Amino acid sequence: MPRTAAGVDVEDLLVRVKNGADAELAEVAREVAALAEQGRLGEDDDEDGVLVPALLARLAAAGGAEARVRVMAALRRLARCVGCESKERLASIEALSSIVRSLSRDVDETREAIALLLDLSDIPQVRQRIGRIKGSIVMLVTLRNAHEPGTHDDAEKLLHMLSSNPQNVLLMAEAGYFRPLIHYLKEGSDMNKILMATAISKMFLSEPMKSSLGEDGAVEPLVEMFKSGNLEAKHSALGALLNLSSSLQNAEILINSGITGPLLQLLFSVTSVLMTLREPASAILAAIAQSERILLHKDVAPQMLSLLNLSSPVIQLHLLRALNSISGHTNAKRARAKIRQNGGVQLLLPFLTEKNIDIKIAALNFISNLSKDASQELAEQIRDTHLNIFVKIISSPTSGNEKAAAIGILSNLPVTDKKITELLTEANLLPLLISLLEINITAPLTPLRTSLLEGIAGVLIRFTVPWDKKLQSLAVGHGVVPCLVKLLSEGSIKAKSKAATSLAQLSQNSLALRKTKLPRWLCVAPSAETYCLVHNSQCTVKSTFCLVKAGAVSPLIQILEDDNREADGAVLEALATLMQDEIWENGSKVIEKASGVHALLRIAEAGNSTSQEKAIWMLERIFRLEAHRERYGEIAQALLIDLAQKGDPILKPMIGKILAHLELLQTQSSYF
């Protein structure tokens, strides 16, 4: 039976703890805490150890937050002075579960719960048991991350103490707290390092989580495990690195750590025991090749190329994807040249008949990248059979990715190669492309759709070359012009530029076609619908490829109004066809009516040197007309004077002519 200590009635306290309402419970818990703090309620006073289980029972059942806070405060004080049996009860799963539940409640209760768990965590069994309570580690990590005064520091201390158990460390990592795991990777036993690496390899990691692991130093010890560990260590390290390597930030860390050489050595190895490591090694190479830093390792691509025909299909696919990434980087011109010098294209062409569709697409994309700056070199290696394969891919119900890659290769072949043009025309590629363009031009914008439209726009340049009016007529007859005009508004900036180039090529012949089709006499007045102000004749899209009748002028000018300057050159070439010597006056009026003067002034100010020169050439013709001088002269003069003084000297004579039109400069000035 509980006895009455000197001045302390333990039995009375016990009755009140068991039977009191929440308010009474809070009061008696306050008394118990005070007595324990004064040393008047130790092991000798509660020799039967009845207060601790009674308080724990009420903690589990209490409805009020204040009562629970007071009970936990009392338990904290008692934990310092009660006997082993009572401490064991405090350390039981049931007791700890009641305390853990309070972690998710209000601030005061949470603070008291963490403090109690922290006091109890010097008991080894407690550190093991807390981790086994569902949600406990997650709640502690959440409290640590919340940075609330009074809970953050204690939560971090408690997590630190719990990290002495590797299983708790794994739970912390799953909750997004990686510091203890990284500590084990750096300083743990070999067995624990393998345990942590294996856990990373199997974890679902968001991109921020991958970046956090990389920033906090997980990559370097994993690389060291791969380089110097035993087979099990190498396997677990590669699995972990593969999971982390899809982050571009981690890819750069991996490249800087010097892992590319050892990965390639592993792929070249014929040691049977290492064969199982080759697939993850090749997958990591594919991931880190997405970082442009891979270009610093100039021998990587040729070595991968030499491995292609020596590898299994899975490894081939990873190597092709790695090579495709390397060759696709902005600054990869030298890398592409080196791959071509090493016979890259010839090595890849047999993959065009590969049954594995993923490998086939990867090879197609790689060839497309290699042909970006070597179209003539590619044309010399492409045979009729290869061209037929590309057309067959485009015409078949294959995947969009396969079509986009095949079209991309065709768009890189030289448009001056008449033999290729004839073969593609005979294979009826043109209607296939236009049909594909019509399907995709209004579809939702995706990377695949963008790639398709850019490729198709590139191939159409071949079918609109200005030296082959018959081919132009064929393209126009298949409905290419409306598609090109729509691309000016719907496509990416690259697609817009290529569409503008095709329209410019068609428009170059509009004047000549007008002349060949002018009648000697007319019985009836010309139709207002088909009469073209610029060409001063009956114009239609099909008969004269007229930009004005195609409705292309406004969307062309809109591109100049946008912030991206990549398509300026192609757009200006198209508009300049309306300002040839015989038609410049009416062409100027059409461009001015479509708000083109402001757009041209914008290019004169912000375009590159070639675009500036073309824009100023057009402005000089526009300002020959008095109506345009009156309307825009005042707006233009400050810009033109500034350009004359500070711009490219090659622009000076043409600017001088414009200033003379505006009567700001004498025609005999030294500007000419």
XYZ file of C-alpha atoms in Angstrom:
672
model
C 0.000 0.000 0.000
C 1.245 3.551 -0.656
C 2.357 5.156 2.543
C 2.214 8.646 3.864
C 5.613 10.322 3.682
C 6.645 13.099 6.029
C 4.236 15.850 5.115
C 3.155 14.046 1.887
C 0.038 11.891 1.604
C 0.857 9.701 -1.422
C -2.464 7.844 -1.111
C -4.377 11.107 -1.319
C -2.381 12.121 -4.382
C -3.076 8.746 -5.945
C -6.861 9.007 -5.378
C -6.978 12.498 -6.836
C -4.899 11.441 -9.872
C -7.169 8.486 -10.542
C -10.532 10.100 -9.921
C -10.165 13.833 -10.439
C -11.709 15.672 -13.362
C -9.338 17.383 -15.809
C -9.068 20.548 -13.701
C -8.387 18.530 -10.521
C -5.928 16.330 -12.433
C -4.009 19.388 -13.620
C -3.842 20.696 -10.035
C -2.661 17.440 -8.464
C -0.111 16.944 -11.276
C 1.257 20.420 -10.477
C 1.584 19.379 -6.812
C 3.342 16.118 -7.744
C 5.796 18.020 -9.976
C 6.547 20.500 -7.202
C 7.061 17.751 -4.593
C 9.345 15.800 -6.917
C 11.322 18.954 -7.683
C 11.803 19.483 -3.924
C 13.002 15.903 -3.502
C 10.001 14.992 -1.313
C 8.548 12.352 -3.622
C 11.348 9.973 -4.481
C 11.674 6.204 -4.560
C 11.349 5.881 -0.752
C 8.185 7.980 -0.645
C 6.342 6.093 -3.405
C 7.846 2.719 -2.643
C 5.109 0.841 -4.481
C 5.624 3.002 -7.590
C 1.909 3.699 -8.009
C 2.001 7.351 -9.065
C 3.789 6.842 -12.406
C 1.358 4.231 -13.809
C -1.599 6.247 -12.525
C -0.354 9.402 -14.229
C 0.363 7.479 -17.434
C -3.151 6.061 -17.430
C -4.625 9.556 -17.063
C -2.302 10.943 -19.763
C -3.744 8.435 -22.227
C -7.334 9.283 -21.269
C -7.271 12.984 -20.373
C -9.436 15.177 -22.576
C -7.937 18.594 -21.745
C -4.635 19.925 -23.085
C -3.727 21.668 -19.810
C -4.201 18.435 -17.848
C -1.956 16.521 -20.256
C 0.718 19.245 -20.100
C 0.703 19.139 -16.284
C 0.811 15.331 -16.220
C 3.827 15.249 -18.560
C 5.562 17.918 -16.469
C 4.960 15.773 -13.374
C 6.272 12.660 -15.125
C 9.420 14.564 -16.154
C 10.145 15.450 -12.519
C 9.328 11.950 -11.295
C 11.585 10.362 -13.918
C 14.575 11.910 -12.168
C 13.799 10.488 -8.735
C 11.739 7.298 -9.025
C 13.028 3.736 -8.962
C 13.951 1.449 -11.859
C 10.530 -0.192 -12.015
C 8.756 3.136 -12.483
C 11.314 4.171 -15.087
C 10.669 0.957 -16.970
C 6.972 1.808 -17.014
C 7.791 5.254 -18.395
C 9.885 3.547 -21.067
C 7.146 1.131 -22.132
C 5.684 1.260 -25.633
C 2.261 2.164 -24.213
C 3.639 5.098 -22.197
C 5.810 6.365 -25.050
C 2.879 6.113 -27.480
C 0.785 8.365 -25.238
C 3.615 10.896 -25.070
C 4.236 10.757 -28.842
C 0.563 11.514 -29.529
C 1.073 14.847 -27.804
C 3.724 15.830 -30.383
C 0.985 16.669 -32.866
C -1.053 18.867 -30.511
C -0.752 22.515 -29.443
C 2.567 24.256 -28.837
C 2.720 23.926 -25.030
C 1.786 20.254 -25.126
C 4.261 19.559 -27.931
C 7.033 21.345 -26.055
C 6.393 19.325 -22.887
C 6.179 16.036 -24.815
C 9.537 16.607 -26.540
C 11.152 17.562 -23.252
C 9.844 14.385 -21.576
C 11.012 12.168 -24.440
C 14.394 13.874 -24.348
C 14.723 13.195 -20.609
C 13.787 9.546 -21.139
C 16.065 9.013 -24.143
C 19.113 8.305 -22.001
C 17.497 4.871 -21.532
C 18.717 2.672 -24.469
C 15.357 0.865 -24.758
C 13.588 4.205 -25.194
C 15.752 5.116 -28.174
C 14.828 1.818 -29.804
C 11.135 1.971 -28.947
C 10.426 5.555 -30.032
C 11.397 4.653 -33.581
C 8.947 1.757 -33.559
C 5.998 4.017 -32.726
C 4.233 4.838 -35.979
C 4.721 8.452 -37.063
C 7.052 9.423 -34.193
C 10.129 10.126 -36.338
C 8.061 11.947 -38.959
C 6.570 14.219 -36.282
C 9.981 14.942 -34.769
C 11.445 15.784 -38.194
C 8.448 18.050 -38.880
C 9.001 19.844 -35.552
C 12.706 20.219 -36.285
C 11.963 21.705 -39.701
C 9.318 24.095 -38.326
C 11.960 26.174 -36.479
C 9.523 27.027 -33.683
C 11.228 28.424 -30.545
C 11.190 25.886 -27.740
C 10.627 22.839 -29.951
C 13.190 23.035 -32.778
C 16.299 22.611 -30.625
C 14.831 19.842 -28.457
C 13.530 18.006 -31.535
C 16.988 18.180 -33.101
C 18.650 16.960 -29.892
C 16.205 14.082 -29.631
C 16.734 13.111 -33.258
C 20.477 13.194 -32.642
C 20.108 10.818 -29.696
C 17.775 8.543 -31.659
C 20.286 8.416 -34.521
C 22.442 6.035 -32.500
C 20.036 3.413 -33.870
C 20.566 2.873 -37.642
C 16.893 1.927 -38.135
C 15.864 5.312 -36.737
C 18.282 6.966 -39.162
C 16.543 5.263 -42.075
C 13.165 6.503 -40.814
C 14.567 10.036 -40.543
C 15.787 9.834 -44.139
C 12.375 8.682 -45.332
C 10.944 11.755 -43.588
C 13.430 13.979 -45.455
C 16.031 14.495 -42.689
C 19.301 13.232 -44.127
C 22.060 14.568 -41.890
C 22.343 11.425 -39.694
C 22.325 9.183 -42.784
C 25.130 11.192 -44.378
C 27.086 10.975 -41.109
C 26.833 7.160 -41.298
C 27.963 7.242 -44.949
C 31.034 9.223 -43.970
C 31.963 7.696 -40.618
C 29.882 4.566 -40.057
C 31.043 0.979 -40.191
C 31.261 -0.717 -43.590
C 28.046 -2.583 -42.821
C 26.180 0.610 -41.912
C 27.518 2.400 -44.994
C 26.106 -0.367 -47.164
C 22.816 -0.201 -45.230
C 22.506 3.560 -45.832
C 23.514 3.353 -49.505
C 21.021 0.556 -50.118
C 18.303 2.626 -48.442
C 19.026 5.607 -50.727
C 18.902 3.340 -53.769
C 15.387 2.161 -52.856
C 13.934 5.458 -51.616
C 11.503 7.562 -53.589
C 13.270 10.928 -53.675
C 11.750 14.150 -54.954
C 14.037 16.535 -56.827
C 14.445 18.805 -53.750
C 15.347 15.736 -51.658
C 17.969 14.650 -54.182
C 19.431 18.149 -54.244
C 19.456 18.279 -50.441
C 21.375 14.998 -50.233
C 23.883 16.286 -52.765
C 24.340 19.640 -51.041
C 24.793 17.982 -47.649
C 27.603 15.753 -48.913
C 26.069 12.348 -49.713
C 27.611 11.982 -53.165
C 31.333 12.006 -52.305
C 31.319 9.132 -49.769
C 29.170 7.073 -52.160
C 31.682 7.649 -54.962
C 34.468 6.550 -52.599
C 32.472 3.401 -51.726
C 32.171 2.607 -55.424
C 35.855 3.173 -56.084
C 37.359 1.333 -53.127
C 34.670 -0.867 -51.542
C 34.030 -4.575 -51.945
C 31.503 -5.909 -54.449
C 28.528 -5.410 -52.114
C 29.654 -1.858 -51.328
C 30.118 -1.064 -55.031
C 26.664 -2.421 -55.843
C 24.881 -0.455 -53.109
C 26.851 2.715 -53.878
C 25.989 2.545 -57.592
C 22.317 2.008 -56.761
C 22.318 5.074 -54.514
C 24.224 7.206 -57.030
C 21.838 6.176 -59.782
C 18.894 7.409 -57.713
C 20.662 10.714 -57.023
C 22.151 11.278 -60.483
C 18.955 12.447 -62.197
C 19.374 15.763 -60.377
C 21.418 18.074 -62.612
C 23.089 19.541 -59.535
C 24.168 16.068 -58.394
C 25.307 15.198 -61.920
C 27.768 18.078 -61.723
C 28.984 16.930 -58.302
C 29.475 13.420 -59.704
C 31.471 14.700 -62.678
C 33.612 16.854 -60.384
C 34.240 13.840 -58.145
C 35.991 12.076 -61.033
C 33.544 9.208 -61.389
C 33.427 9.113 -65.209
C 36.775 7.330 -65.584
C 36.010 4.520 -63.098
C 32.528 4.038 -64.639
C 34.000 3.619 -68.114
C 36.696 1.267 -66.783
C 33.919 -0.858 -65.319
C 32.120 -0.973 -68.680
C 35.308 -2.092 -70.425
C 35.977 -4.731 -67.765
C 35.495 -8.396 -68.681
C 35.682 -9.611 -65.085
C 32.584 -11.750 -64.625
C 32.053 -10.757 -60.997
C 31.664 -7.105 -62.041
C 29.186 -7.737 -64.882
C 26.155 -7.011 -62.691
C 27.507 -3.513 -62.054
C 27.661 -2.520 -65.712
C 23.977 -1.648 -66.165
C 23.768 0.821 -63.236
C 27.146 2.244 -64.282
C 25.891 2.928 -67.821
C 22.638 4.395 -66.443
C 24.635 6.814 -64.260
C 26.681 7.870 -67.301
C 23.420 8.569 -69.150
C 22.203 10.708 -66.239
C 25.379 12.747 -65.681
C 25.776 13.347 -69.436
C 22.839 15.764 -69.120
C 25.246 18.205 -67.452
C 27.289 20.322 -69.845
C 30.311 19.779 -67.576
C 30.673 16.354 -69.197
C 32.180 18.193 -72.184
C 35.291 18.876 -70.066
C 36.053 15.150 -70.337
C 36.859 15.056 -74.050
C 37.537 11.305 -74.288
C 34.271 10.177 -72.722
C 32.166 10.247 -75.918
C 34.665 8.331 -78.115
C 35.035 5.673 -75.410
C 31.255 5.269 -75.138
C 31.048 5.027 -78.914
C 33.570 2.175 -78.954
C 31.475 0.306 -76.378
C 28.211 0.435 -78.351
C 28.581 -2.811 -80.290
C 30.130 -4.638 -77.344
C 27.223 -4.149 -74.957
C 23.850 -5.652 -74.098
C 20.692 -3.853 -75.322
C 20.084 -2.242 -71.906
C 23.614 -0.815 -71.788
C 23.434 0.192 -75.459
C 20.343 2.248 -74.700
C 22.015 4.017 -71.763
C 25.134 4.730 -73.837
C 23.079 6.090 -76.744
C 21.153 8.354 -74.394
C 24.404 9.559 -72.844
C 25.923 10.245 -76.268
C 22.739 11.977 -77.382
C 22.874 14.275 -74.342
C 26.563 15.036 -74.930
C 26.034 15.832 -78.613
C 22.973 17.957 -77.859
C 24.660 20.446 -75.516
C 24.867 24.056 -76.684
C 28.668 24.081 -76.719
C 29.111 20.555 -78.090
C 30.261 21.466 -81.616
C 33.771 20.063 -81.041
C 32.388 16.974 -79.312
C 30.093 16.304 -82.286
C 33.000 16.726 -84.704
C 35.115 14.261 -82.718
C 32.298 11.705 -82.679
C 31.882 12.036 -86.453
C 35.650 11.683 -86.935
C 35.451 8.439 -84.967
C 32.874 7.058 -87.424
C 29.853 7.871 -85.285
C 27.325 8.184 -88.130
C 28.395 4.949 -89.859
C 28.252 3.163 -86.524
C 24.709 4.429 -85.906
C 23.090 3.807 -89.293
C 22.599 0.037 -88.686
C 20.475 0.963 -85.647
C 17.821 2.370 -88.027
C 16.506 -1.178 -88.477
C 16.771 -2.055 -84.772
C 13.710 -3.866 -83.431
C 14.063 -2.391 -79.946
C 12.082 0.825 -80.409
C 13.789 2.705 -77.557
C 17.248 1.977 -78.981
C 16.053 2.969 -82.442
C 14.696 6.319 -81.214
C 17.873 7.012 -79.228
C 19.984 6.306 -82.336
C 17.750 8.532 -84.485
C 18.020 11.391 -81.991
C 21.798 10.937 -81.834
C 22.126 11.055 -85.652
C 19.931 14.167 -85.668
C 22.228 15.899 -83.187
C 25.369 14.868 -85.093
C 23.935 16.359 -88.294
C 23.268 19.802 -86.815
C 26.492 21.364 -88.095
C 27.573 18.799 -90.714
C 24.646 18.449 -93.111
C 26.836 17.858 -96.173
C 28.934 15.293 -94.339
C 25.750 13.490 -93.293
C 24.361 13.609 -96.854
C 27.476 11.839 -98.121
C 26.873 8.941 -95.733
C 23.089 8.664 -96.083
C 21.968 6.262 -98.792
C 18.626 5.929 -100.578
C 17.742 3.020 -98.312
C 18.226 5.201 -95.256
C 16.014 7.951 -96.702
C 13.309 5.386 -97.409
C 13.548 4.201 -93.810
C 13.010 7.782 -92.592
C 9.966 8.224 -94.840
C 8.576 4.863 -93.726
C 8.922 5.911 -90.075
C 7.052 9.154 -90.776
C 4.267 7.399 -92.687
C 3.823 4.510 -90.230
C 1.760 4.590 -87.024
C 4.953 4.775 -84.997
C 5.502 6.823 -81.862
C 5.678 10.601 -82.057
C 9.230 10.504 -80.706
C 10.344 8.244 -83.555
C 8.689 10.497 -86.152
C 10.212 13.642 -84.595
C 13.711 12.142 -84.671
C 13.413 11.010 -88.317
C 12.033 14.401 -89.388
C 14.815 16.125 -87.436
C 17.450 14.242 -89.457
C 15.773 15.107 -92.766
C 15.590 18.781 -91.739
C 19.368 18.819 -91.303
C 20.174 17.470 -94.780
C 21.366 20.159 -97.260
C 18.475 21.683 -99.218
C 20.784 22.114 -102.224
C 21.064 18.341 -102.694
C 18.659 17.822 -105.617
C 18.957 14.030 -105.531
C 17.668 13.908 -101.953
C 14.844 16.292 -102.855
C 13.817 14.143 -105.834
C 13.797 10.953 -103.782
C 11.756 12.535 -100.970
C 9.314 14.020 -103.481
C 8.846 10.660 -105.216
C 8.283 9.057 -101.819
C 5.365 11.502 -101.257
C 6.941 12.952 -98.130
C 5.431 16.398 -98.689
C 1.735 15.494 -98.139
C 2.754 13.341 -95.172
C 4.493 16.298 -93.545
C 1.637 18.718 -94.197
C -0.887 16.256 -92.771
C 1.292 15.768 -89.693
C 1.683 19.533 -89.387
C -2.075 20.113 -89.551
C -2.663 17.529 -86.804
C -0.047 18.961 -84.443
C -0.285 22.688 -85.055
C -3.366 23.122 -82.847
C -2.514 20.418 -80.297
C -1.490 21.376 -76.741
C 2.110 22.559 -76.496
C 4.486 19.791 -75.379
C 8.219 19.160 -75.955
C 7.328 16.450 -78.497
C 4.940 18.717 -80.386
C 7.570 21.482 -80.401
C 10.187 19.088 -81.777
C 7.811 17.832 -84.486
C 6.814 21.315 -85.624
C 10.410 22.556 -85.717
C 11.497 19.516 -87.724
C 8.623 19.737 -90.207
C 9.194 23.481 -90.677
C 12.848 22.704 -91.356
C 12.078 20.054 -94.016
C 9.555 22.355 -95.742
C 12.386 24.785 -96.515
C 13.608 22.120 -98.994
C 10.253 22.101 -100.808
C 10.037 25.912 -101.108
C 13.521 26.717 -102.477
C 13.282 29.757 -104.792
C 15.170 28.136 -107.717
C 12.496 25.456 -108.255
C 9.119 27.066 -109.009
C 7.637 23.692 -109.986
C 8.477 22.278 -106.565
C 7.099 25.447 -104.931
C 3.843 24.991 -106.844
C 3.667 21.383 -105.665
C 4.111 22.470 -102.047
C 1.562 25.288 -102.366
C -0.889 22.929 -104.039
C -0.662 20.611 -101.033
C -1.638 23.513 -98.753
C 1.730 24.419 -97.275
C 1.131 28.185 -97.090
C -1.760 28.256 -94.559
C 0.236 25.881 -92.359
C 3.314 28.089 -92.547
C 1.266 31.183 -91.701
C -0.278 29.407 -88.714
C 3.188 28.377 -87.526
C 4.089 32.075 -87.323
C 1.624 32.351 -84.442
C 1.525 28.847 -82.958
C 5.062 27.489 -83.203
C 8.205 27.875 -81.119
C 10.608 30.657 -82.084
C 12.673 28.142 -84.106
C 9.572 26.923 -85.951
C 8.535 30.531 -86.600
C 11.954 31.317 -88.033
C 11.879 28.302 -90.363
C 8.314 29.058 -91.453
C 9.332 32.644 -92.237
C 12.242 31.333 -94.330
C 9.881 29.181 -96.423
C 7.477 32.097 -96.889
C 10.373 34.350 -97.891
C 11.496 31.789 -100.503
C 7.987 31.587 -101.945
C 7.543 35.368 -101.941
C 10.811 35.884 -103.814
C 9.069 34.546 -106.919
C 5.756 36.403 -106.519
C 6.868 39.300 -108.732
C 8.113 37.020 -111.500
C 4.960 34.918 -111.384
C 2.851 38.070 -111.593
C 4.663 39.125 -114.721
C 4.243 35.767 -116.431
C 0.530 35.710 -115.658
C -0.423 39.340 -116.488
C -3.067 39.298 -119.285
C -2.592 41.496 -122.330
C -6.138 42.806 -122.052
C -9.072 42.462 -119.727
C -12.719 42.137 -120.704
C -13.817 42.750 -117.115
C -12.472 44.747 -114.203
C -10.107 42.826 -111.896
C -11.692 41.235 -108.815
C -11.207 43.305 -105.655
C -10.860 40.061 -103.724
C -7.841 38.862 -105.707
C -6.330 42.226 -106.617
C -3.048 42.808 -104.738
C -1.989 46.382 -103.944
C 1.665 45.414 -103.580
C 2.071 43.451 -106.802
C -0.503 45.575 -108.661
C -2.064 42.475 -110.153
C -4.456 39.597 -109.621
C -2.771 37.594 -106.874
C -3.659 34.409 -105.072
C -1.676 32.188 -102.810
C -1.730 29.336 -105.335
C -0.883 31.396 -108.419
C 1.735 33.868 -107.153
C 2.565 32.681 -103.596
C 1.641 36.184 -102.413
C 2.440 37.013 -98.768
C -0.262 39.658 -98.656
C -3.022 37.321 -99.866
C -1.704 34.623 -97.521
C -2.351 36.923 -94.553
C 1.285 36.570 -93.473
C 2.280 40.234 -93.046
C 0.707 40.879 -89.626
C 1.952 37.654 -87.949
C 5.441 38.299 -89.353
C 5.475 41.774 -87.851
C 4.146 40.428 -84.549
C 7.239 38.226 -84.263
C 9.390 41.367 -84.493
C 7.320 42.917 -81.694
C 8.074 39.985 -79.350
C 11.130 39.912 -77.087
C 12.842 36.863 -78.621
C 15.204 37.979 -81.389
C 16.044 34.556 -82.870
C 13.645 34.778 -85.820
C 14.315 38.411 -86.773
C 16.580 37.614 -89.731
C 14.135 35.209 -91.390
C 11.149 37.508 -90.781
C 12.928 40.547 -92.252
C 13.940 38.527 -95.334
C 10.276 37.654 -95.858
C 9.043 41.240 -95.425
C 11.848 42.582 -97.627
C 10.418 40.649 -100.592
C 7.531 43.146 -100.499
C 9.986 46.021 -100.939
C 11.820 45.015 -104.090
C 12.663 47.843 -106.481
C 9.498 47.608 -108.569
C 7.045 47.312 -105.680
C 8.684 49.060 -102.697
C 6.201 51.920 -102.532
C 3.069 49.792 -102.151
C 5.019 47.273 -100.067
C 5.919 50.093 -97.659
C 2.269 51.023 -97.323
C 1.215 47.452 -96.499
C 3.953 47.074 -93.887
C 3.138 50.468 -92.350
C -0.551 49.631 -92.200
C 0.297 46.476 -90.226
C 2.228 48.578 -87.620
C 5.513 47.495 -89.155
C 7.370 50.813 -88.772
C 7.472 50.583 -84.968
C 8.626 46.962 -85.244
C 11.423 47.892 -87.667
C 12.576 50.729 -85.407
C 12.670 48.216 -82.552
C 14.951 45.918 -84.575
C 17.123 48.854 -85.625
C 17.647 49.545 -81.936
C 17.882 46.039 -80.428
C 18.583 43.542 -83.239
C 21.908 41.972 -84.170
C 24.058 43.666 -86.813
C 22.601 41.719 -89.767
C 19.015 42.381 -88.671
C 19.799 46.043 -88.005
C 21.180 46.428 -91.509
C 18.107 44.852 -93.118
C 15.682 46.857 -90.927
C 17.415 50.153 -91.783
C 17.419 49.252 -95.496
C 13.635 48.816 -95.257
C 13.174 51.993 -93.194
C 15.071 54.006 -95.795
C 12.504 52.971 -98.429
C 9.574 53.541 -96.060
C 10.743 57.088 -95.250
C 10.914 57.987 -98.936
C 7.157 58.515 -98.675
C 6.053 61.858 -97.274
C 3.089 60.410 -95.359
C 5.445 58.094 -93.429
C 7.931 60.902 -92.747
C 5.181 63.035 -91.289
C 3.798 60.262 -89.093
C 6.997 58.601 -87.854
C 9.817 61.063 -88.493
C 9.797 62.628 -85.043
C 9.682 59.209 -83.330
C 12.552 57.844 -85.441
C 15.012 60.722 -85.533
C 16.496 60.411 -82.013
C 17.101 56.688 -82.453
C 18.606 57.148 -85.911
C 20.947 59.929 -84.801
C 22.080 57.816 -81.845
C 22.698 54.838 -84.147
C 24.618 57.025 -86.568
C 26.878 58.222 -83.769
C 27.316 55.006 -81.762
C 26.215 52.125 -83.982
C 28.033 49.926 -86.463
C 29.838 52.131 -89.035
C 28.463 49.988 -91.869
C 24.979 51.342 -91.043
C 26.034 54.969 -91.295
C 25.467 55.604 -95.047
C 21.941 54.142 -95.006
C 21.049 56.046 -91.819
C 22.359 59.174 -93.506
C 19.911 58.658 -96.356
C 17.019 58.335 -93.897
C 18.086 61.498 -92.052
C 18.223 63.259 -95.410
C 14.657 62.115 -96.149
C 13.705 63.604 -92.779
C 15.551 66.826 -93.748
C 17.885 66.463 -90.778
C 20.931 66.082 -93.003
C 21.978 67.473 -96.371
C 22.205 64.889 -99.146
C 25.816 65.919 -99.837
C 26.819 65.110 -96.232
C 29.851 62.967 -95.448
C 27.408 60.283 -94.165
C 27.092 59.146 -97.798
